[in-house]
Amino acid sequence: MPDQQRIYLVIMDETEEATRALRFAARRAVRTGGGVHILALVPRQEFVAFAGVQATIEQEAHDRAEVLATAAAGSLASESGLAPLISVRQGNGPQVVREYLKEHAEVSALVLGAAEDGSGPLVTHFAAEAGTLPCVLMIVPGGVDDETIDAVS
């Protein structure tokens, strides 16, 4: 893969660990001449009896995820000059990530952030199944600060 650009996939949400994962991925991408994909996940909403209400709830969740991903992309662009590819998808997190990886064979690494007080569901899922992934799995620990991330990325 030496002639291909390295692409780092970050799963974006409102957590600090996602922010740390994005920082790590951005620094790696800059240093390796690569790029970043940001995937914002929208969980399926609980069933509501009225379809119109359901659609409104799902649209609002989608809009929040899109704003979050766009804001993260803006910060990334201003700090590193990278213009990431942004995707917003609804569904079961691990399943959506696997589908995304199948559609985007150019992704070299899945970068996830772990919380200091324990791993989230994506870290737990993909750490247990790392051997089945089509790319490298990178997990940024929750206890590291920006200086450490910058030094190791």
mmCIF file of C-alpha atoms in Angstrom:
data_model
loop_
_atom_site.group_PDB
_atom_site.id
_atom_site.type_symbol
_atom_site.label_atom_id
_atom_site.label_comp_id
_atom_site.label_asym_id
_atom_site.label_seq_id
_atom_site.Cartn_x
_atom_site.Cartn_y
_atom_site.Cartn_z
ATOM 1 C CA MET A 1 0.000 0.000 0.000
ATOM 2 C CA PRO A 2 2.956 2.436 -0.244
ATOM 3 C CA ASP A 3 1.514 4.299 -3.247
ATOM 4 C CA GLN A 4 -1.928 4.790 -1.692
ATOM 5 C CA GLN A 5 -2.942 7.633 0.567
ATOM 6 C CA ARG A 6 -3.553 6.575 4.171
ATOM 7 C CA ILE A 7 -7.128 7.266 5.235
ATOM 8 C CA TYR A 8 -8.050 7.377 8.911
ATOM 9 C CA LEU A 9 -11.709 6.811 9.827
ATOM 10 C CA VAL A 10 -12.933 8.507 13.014
ATOM 11 C CA ILE A 11 -16.346 7.898 14.555
ATOM 12 C CA MET A 12 -17.573 11.293 15.752
ATOM 13 C CA ASP A 13 -19.917 12.002 18.624
ATOM 14 C CA GLU A 14 -20.097 14.527 21.438
ATOM 15 C CA THR A 15 -17.555 12.806 23.677
ATOM 16 C CA GLU A 16 -14.034 13.858 24.608
ATOM 17 C CA GLU A 17 -12.724 10.500 23.431
ATOM 18 C CA ALA A 18 -14.013 11.166 19.912
ATOM 19 C CA THR A 19 -12.268 14.544 19.961
ATOM 20 C CA ARG A 20 -8.993 12.885 21.023
ATOM 21 C CA ALA A 21 -9.367 10.236 18.310
ATOM 22 C CA LEU A 22 -9.905 12.972 15.715
ATOM 23 C CA ARG A 23 -6.829 14.868 16.924
ATOM 24 C CA PHE A 24 -4.716 11.713 16.676
ATOM 25 C CA ALA A 25 -6.066 10.826 13.220
ATOM 26 C CA ALA A 26 -5.524 14.359 11.913
ATOM 27 C CA ARG A 27 -1.928 14.455 13.111
ATOM 28 C CA ARG A 28 -1.224 11.021 11.615
ATOM 29 C CA ALA A 29 -2.828 12.055 8.328
ATOM 30 C CA VAL A 30 -0.736 15.225 8.111
ATOM 31 C CA ARG A 31 2.480 13.333 8.909
ATOM 32 C CA THR A 32 1.766 10.519 6.449
ATOM 33 C CA GLY A 33 0.264 12.579 3.642
ATOM 34 C CA GLY A 34 -3.096 10.975 4.287
ATOM 35 C CA GLY A 35 -6.681 11.991 4.832
ATOM 36 C CA VAL A 36 -9.477 11.697 7.356
ATOM 37 C CA HIS A 37 -13.026 10.423 7.066
ATOM 38 C CA ILE A 38 -15.489 11.428 9.785
ATOM 39 C CA LEU A 39 -18.470 9.150 10.354
ATOM 40 C CA ALA A 40 -21.231 10.448 12.634
ATOM 41 C CA LEU A 41 -23.590 7.762 13.831
ATOM 42 C CA VAL A 42 -27.267 8.352 14.490
ATOM 43 C CA PRO A 43 -28.727 5.563 16.606
ATOM 44 C CA ARG A 44 -32.110 4.195 15.624
ATOM 45 C CA GLN A 45 -34.780 5.937 17.661
ATOM 46 C CA GLU A 46 -37.218 4.093 19.859
ATOM 47 C CA PHE A 47 -40.451 3.350 18.060
ATOM 48 C CA VAL A 48 -43.043 6.103 18.376
ATOM 49 C CA ALA A 49 -46.685 5.309 17.594
ATOM 50 C CA PHE A 50 -47.104 8.210 15.171
ATOM 51 C CA ALA A 51 -44.992 8.043 12.008
ATOM 52 C CA GLY A 52 -44.795 11.837 11.676
ATOM 53 C CA VAL A 53 -43.376 12.173 15.183
ATOM 54 C CA GLN A 54 -40.921 9.345 14.495
ATOM 55 C CA ALA A 55 -39.714 11.029 11.311
ATOM 56 C CA THR A 56 -39.265 14.357 13.115
ATOM 57 C CA ILE A 57 -37.260 12.756 15.940
ATOM 58 C CA GLU A 58 -35.031 10.910 13.469
ATOM 59 C CA GLN A 59 -34.485 14.047 11.359
ATOM 60 C CA GLU A 60 -33.529 16.066 14.444
ATOM 61 C CA ALA A 61 -31.029 13.376 15.505
ATOM 62 C CA HIS A 62 -29.587 13.308 11.980
ATOM 63 C CA ASP A 63 -29.298 17.111 11.921
ATOM 64 C CA ARG A 64 -27.511 17.155 15.312
ATOM 65 C CA ALA A 65 -25.030 14.532 14.091
ATOM 66 C CA GLU A 66 -24.410 16.451 10.878
ATOM 67 C CA VAL A 67 -23.776 19.708 12.776
ATOM 68 C CA LEU A 68 -21.383 17.880 15.108
ATOM 69 C CA ALA A 69 -19.450 16.298 12.228
ATOM 70 C CA THR A 70 -19.330 19.559 10.275
ATOM 71 C CA ALA A 71 -18.034 21.451 13.327
ATOM 72 C CA ALA A 72 -15.367 18.795 13.869
ATOM 73 C CA ALA A 73 -14.399 19.021 10.201
ATOM 74 C CA GLY A 74 -14.136 22.798 10.456
ATOM 75 C CA SER A 75 -11.827 22.535 13.454
ATOM 76 C CA LEU A 76 -9.777 19.913 11.673
ATOM 77 C CA ALA A 77 -9.439 22.066 8.561
ATOM 78 C CA SER A 78 -8.407 25.158 10.504
ATOM 79 C CA GLU A 79 -5.831 23.285 12.614
ATOM 80 C CA SER A 80 -4.327 20.959 10.021
ATOM 81 C CA GLY A 81 -5.459 22.107 6.591
ATOM 82 C CA LEU A 82 -7.174 18.758 5.993
ATOM 83 C CA ALA A 83 -10.621 18.651 4.424
ATOM 84 C CA PRO A 84 -12.194 15.427 5.690
ATOM 85 C CA LEU A 85 -14.924 13.427 4.032
ATOM 86 C CA ILE A 86 -18.045 13.584 6.239
ATOM 87 C CA SER A 87 -20.748 10.928 6.405
ATOM 88 C CA VAL A 88 -23.781 10.723 8.661
ATOM 89 C CA ARG A 89 -25.486 7.341 8.933
ATOM 90 C CA GLN A 90 -28.259 5.901 11.022
ATOM 91 C CA GLY A 91 -28.306 2.458 12.559
ATOM 92 C CA ASN A 92 -26.517 0.047 14.842
ATOM 93 C CA GLY A 93 -23.011 1.458 15.412
ATOM 94 C CA PRO A 94 -20.822 -1.591 14.745
ATOM 95 C CA GLN A 95 -22.927 -2.651 11.766
ATOM 96 C CA VAL A 96 -22.832 0.850 10.231
ATOM 97 C CA VAL A 97 -19.053 1.066 10.700
ATOM 98 C CA ARG A 98 -18.533 -2.340 9.056
ATOM 99 C CA GLU A 99 -20.750 -1.326 6.112
ATOM 100 C CA TYR A 100 -18.799 1.920 5.773
ATOM 101 C CA LEU A 101 -15.499 0.019 5.737
ATOM 102 C CA LYS A 102 -16.825 -2.319 3.025
ATOM 103 C CA GLU A 103 -17.857 0.671 0.904
ATOM 104 C CA HIS A 104 -14.581 2.524 1.516
ATOM 105 C CA ALA A 105 -11.763 0.069 0.919
ATOM 106 C CA GLU A 106 -9.362 3.033 0.942
ATOM 107 C CA VAL A 107 -9.663 3.321 4.753
ATOM 108 C CA SER A 108 -6.336 2.241 6.271
ATOM 109 C CA ALA A 109 -7.214 2.612 9.948
ATOM 110 C CA LEU A 110 -10.235 2.854 12.200
ATOM 111 C CA VAL A 111 -9.354 5.310 14.984
ATOM 112 C CA LEU A 112 -11.462 5.117 18.142
ATOM 113 C CA GLY A 113 -11.164 6.924 21.445
ATOM 114 C CA ALA A 114 -11.498 5.053 24.735
ATOM 115 C CA ALA A 115 -12.978 6.703 27.808
ATOM 116 C CA GLU A 116 -10.904 6.956 30.974
ATOM 117 C CA ASP A 117 -13.597 5.178 32.980
ATOM 118 C CA GLY A 118 -13.947 2.276 30.564
ATOM 119 C CA SER A 119 -14.412 1.577 26.906
ATOM 120 C CA GLY A 120 -17.516 2.497 25.007
ATOM 121 C CA PRO A 121 -19.520 0.040 22.946
ATOM 122 C CA LEU A 122 -17.578 0.615 19.713
ATOM 123 C CA VAL A 123 -14.174 0.157 21.352
ATOM 124 C CA THR A 124 -15.399 -2.964 23.151
ATOM 125 C CA HIS A 125 -16.899 -4.413 19.971
ATOM 126 C CA PHE A 126 -14.021 -3.697 17.600
ATOM 127 C CA ALA A 127 -11.245 -4.579 20.071
ATOM 128 C CA ALA A 128 -12.828 -8.019 20.434
ATOM 129 C CA GLU A 129 -13.113 -8.385 16.647
ATOM 130 C CA ALA A 130 -9.968 -6.580 15.486
ATOM 131 C CA GLY A 131 -8.777 -9.653 13.599
ATOM 132 C CA THR A 132 -11.795 -9.516 11.305
ATOM 133 C CA LEU A 133 -11.374 -5.877 10.266
ATOM 134 C CA PRO A 134 -10.143 -4.957 6.769
ATOM 135 C CA CYS A 135 -7.926 -2.236 8.289
ATOM 136 C CA VAL A 136 -5.789 -1.419 11.310
ATOM 137 C CA LEU A 137 -7.578 -0.566 14.573
ATOM 138 C CA MET A 138 -6.094 2.302 16.585
ATOM 139 C CA ILE A 139 -7.446 3.096 20.048
ATOM 140 C CA VAL A 140 -6.530 6.393 21.701
ATOM 141 C CA PRO A 141 -6.616 5.976 25.498
ATOM 142 C CA GLY A 142 -8.795 8.341 27.486
ATOM 143 C CA GLY A 143 -6.055 9.396 29.870
ATOM 144 C CA VAL A 144 -3.715 10.936 27.310
ATOM 145 C CA ASP A 145 -3.425 14.686 26.888
ATOM 146 C CA ASP A 146 -2.988 16.698 23.688
ATOM 147 C CA GLU A 147 0.789 16.894 24.075
ATOM 148 C CA THR A 148 1.062 13.115 24.287
ATOM 149 C CA ILE A 149 -1.224 12.669 21.294
ATOM 150 C CA ASP A 150 0.888 15.126 19.310
ATOM 151 C CA ALA A 151 4.112 13.383 20.323
ATOM 152 C CA VAL A 152 3.037 9.879 19.346
ATOM 153 C CA SER A 153 1.030 10.681 16.251
#
